[in-house]
Coordinates of C-alpha atoms in Angstrom, one line a residue:
Q519 CA 0.0 0.0 0.0
V520 CA 1.4 3.4 -1.0
Q521 CA 1.4 6.0 1.7
L522 CA 2.7 9.5 1.6
V523 CA 3.2 11.7 4.7
E524 CA 3.9 15.4 4.4
S525 CA 5.6 17.5 7.0
G526 CA 7.4 20.8 7.4
G527 CA 4.5 23.2 7.0
G528 CA 3.8 26.1 9.3
L529 CA 3.6 29.8 9.6
V530 CA 6.2 31.9 7.9
Q531 CA 6.7 35.6 7.2
P532 CA 6.7 36.9 3.6
G533 CA 10.1 36.5 2.2
G534 CA 10.9 33.6 4.4
S535 CA 11.6 30.0 3.6
L536 CA 10.2 26.5 4.4
R537 CA 11.1 23.0 3.3
L538 CA 8.4 20.5 3.0
S539 CA 9.1 16.8 3.2
C540 CA 7.2 13.8 1.9
A541 CA 8.1 10.4 3.3
V542 CA 6.9 7.6 0.9
S543 CA 6.3 4.0 1.8
G544 CA 5.1 1.2 -0.5
S545 CA 6.9 2.7 -3.5
F546 CA 10.2 4.2 -4.5
V547 CA 10.6 7.9 -5.3
S548 CA 13.3 7.0 -7.7
S549 CA 11.0 4.9 -9.9
Y550 CA 8.1 7.3 -10.5
S551 CA 7.3 10.9 -11.0
M552 CA 6.5 12.9 -7.9
G553 CA 4.4 16.0 -7.8
W554 CA 3.6 18.7 -5.3
Y555 CA 0.1 20.3 -5.4
R556 CA -1.4 23.0 -3.4
Q557 CA -4.9 24.2 -2.6
P558 CA -5.3 27.8 -1.5
P559 CA -8.3 28.7 0.6
G560 CA -11.5 28.7 -1.5
K561 CA -9.6 27.7 -4.7
Q562 CA -9.0 24.5 -6.7
R563 CA -5.9 22.4 -6.4
E564 CA -3.0 23.4 -8.6
L565 CA 0.1 21.6 -9.6
V566 CA 3.2 23.3 -8.3
A567 CA 6.2 21.2 -9.1
V568 CA 7.0 17.8 -10.6
I569 CA 10.2 15.7 -10.7
T570 CA 10.2 12.7 -13.1
S571 CA 11.9 9.4 -12.6
G572 CA 14.6 10.7 -14.9
G573 CA 15.1 13.8 -12.8
V574 CA 13.4 16.3 -15.0
R575 CA 11.9 19.1 -13.0
N576 CA 8.9 21.3 -14.0
Y577 CA 7.4 24.2 -12.1
A578 CA 4.3 26.3 -12.2
D579 CA 5.1 29.8 -13.5
S580 CA 3.9 31.2 -10.1
V581 CA 6.7 29.5 -8.2
K582 CA 9.5 29.2 -10.8
G583 CA 12.7 30.5 -9.5
R584 CA 11.5 30.3 -5.9
F585 CA 10.6 26.7 -5.3
T586 CA 12.8 23.6 -5.8
I587 CA 11.7 20.0 -5.9
S588 CA 14.2 17.3 -5.1
R589 CA 14.4 13.8 -3.8
D590 CA 16.6 11.7 -1.6
N591 CA 16.4 8.1 -2.9
A592 CA 18.2 6.7 0.2
K593 CA 15.5 8.1 2.5
N594 CA 12.7 7.6 0.0
T595 CA 11.7 11.2 0.5
V596 CA 10.8 14.1 -1.7
Y597 CA 11.2 17.7 -0.7
L598 CA 9.9 21.0 -1.8
Q599 CA 12.2 23.9 -0.8
M600 CA 10.2 27.1 -0.8
N601 CA 12.0 30.4 -0.8
S602 CA 10.9 34.1 -1.0
L603 CA 7.5 33.1 0.1
K604 CA 4.5 35.3 -0.6
A605 CA 1.1 35.5 0.9
E606 CA -0.3 34.0 -2.3
D607 CA 1.6 30.8 -1.5
T608 CA -0.6 30.1 1.5
A609 CA -2.3 26.8 0.9
V610 CA -2.5 23.2 1.9
Y611 CA 0.4 21.4 0.1
Y612 CA 0.0 17.8 -1.0
C613 CA 2.6 15.3 -2.1
T614 CA 1.7 12.8 -4.8
T615 CA 3.1 10.0 -6.8
G616 CA 2.2 9.5 -10.4
T617 CA 3.4 9.3 -14.0
T618 CA 4.4 11.7 -16.7
Y619 CA 3.8 11.4 -20.4
Y620 CA 4.7 14.2 -22.8
S621 CA 5.0 16.6 -19.8
D622 CA 1.5 15.7 -18.6
Y623 CA 1.7 14.7 -15.0
V624 CA -1.0 12.3 -13.7
P625 CA -1.2 11.8 -9.9
R626 CA -2.2 8.5 -8.5
Y627 CA -1.6 8.6 -4.8
W628 CA -2.0 11.5 -2.4
G629 CA -0.7 12.5 1.0
Q630 CA -2.9 14.1 3.7
G631 CA -1.5 17.5 3.1
T632 CA 0.4 20.1 5.2
Q633 CA -0.6 23.6 5.9
V634 CA 1.6 26.5 4.8
T635 CA 0.6 30.0 5.9
V636 CA 2.6 33.0 4.8
S637 CA 1.6 36.0 6.8
S638 CA 3.0 39.0 8.8

């Protein structure tokens, strides 16, 4: 059974940084694409960042240059480093496993989410 557990969320000031972690069990982060989604209050979920099994990274325009997705295969963990945070980044962040075809990421398994709040 595939399980994903996010951690690292919290309250941070604008301009600050957070690193989210996603511990995966029942699968291997090195074998599949991994994607971070977020859901701001009152809005739909949006795809933030993807790393493929081949190590190709893709980001939403809204976070490009500020967020970095990475993985530690030995720890079977995926990370989302978030820098220069803005109030608009406030959301519940979800880790997912999935597949990527022609740059189209399809999530299959979801974590429970972790809250990120950017506020003064």
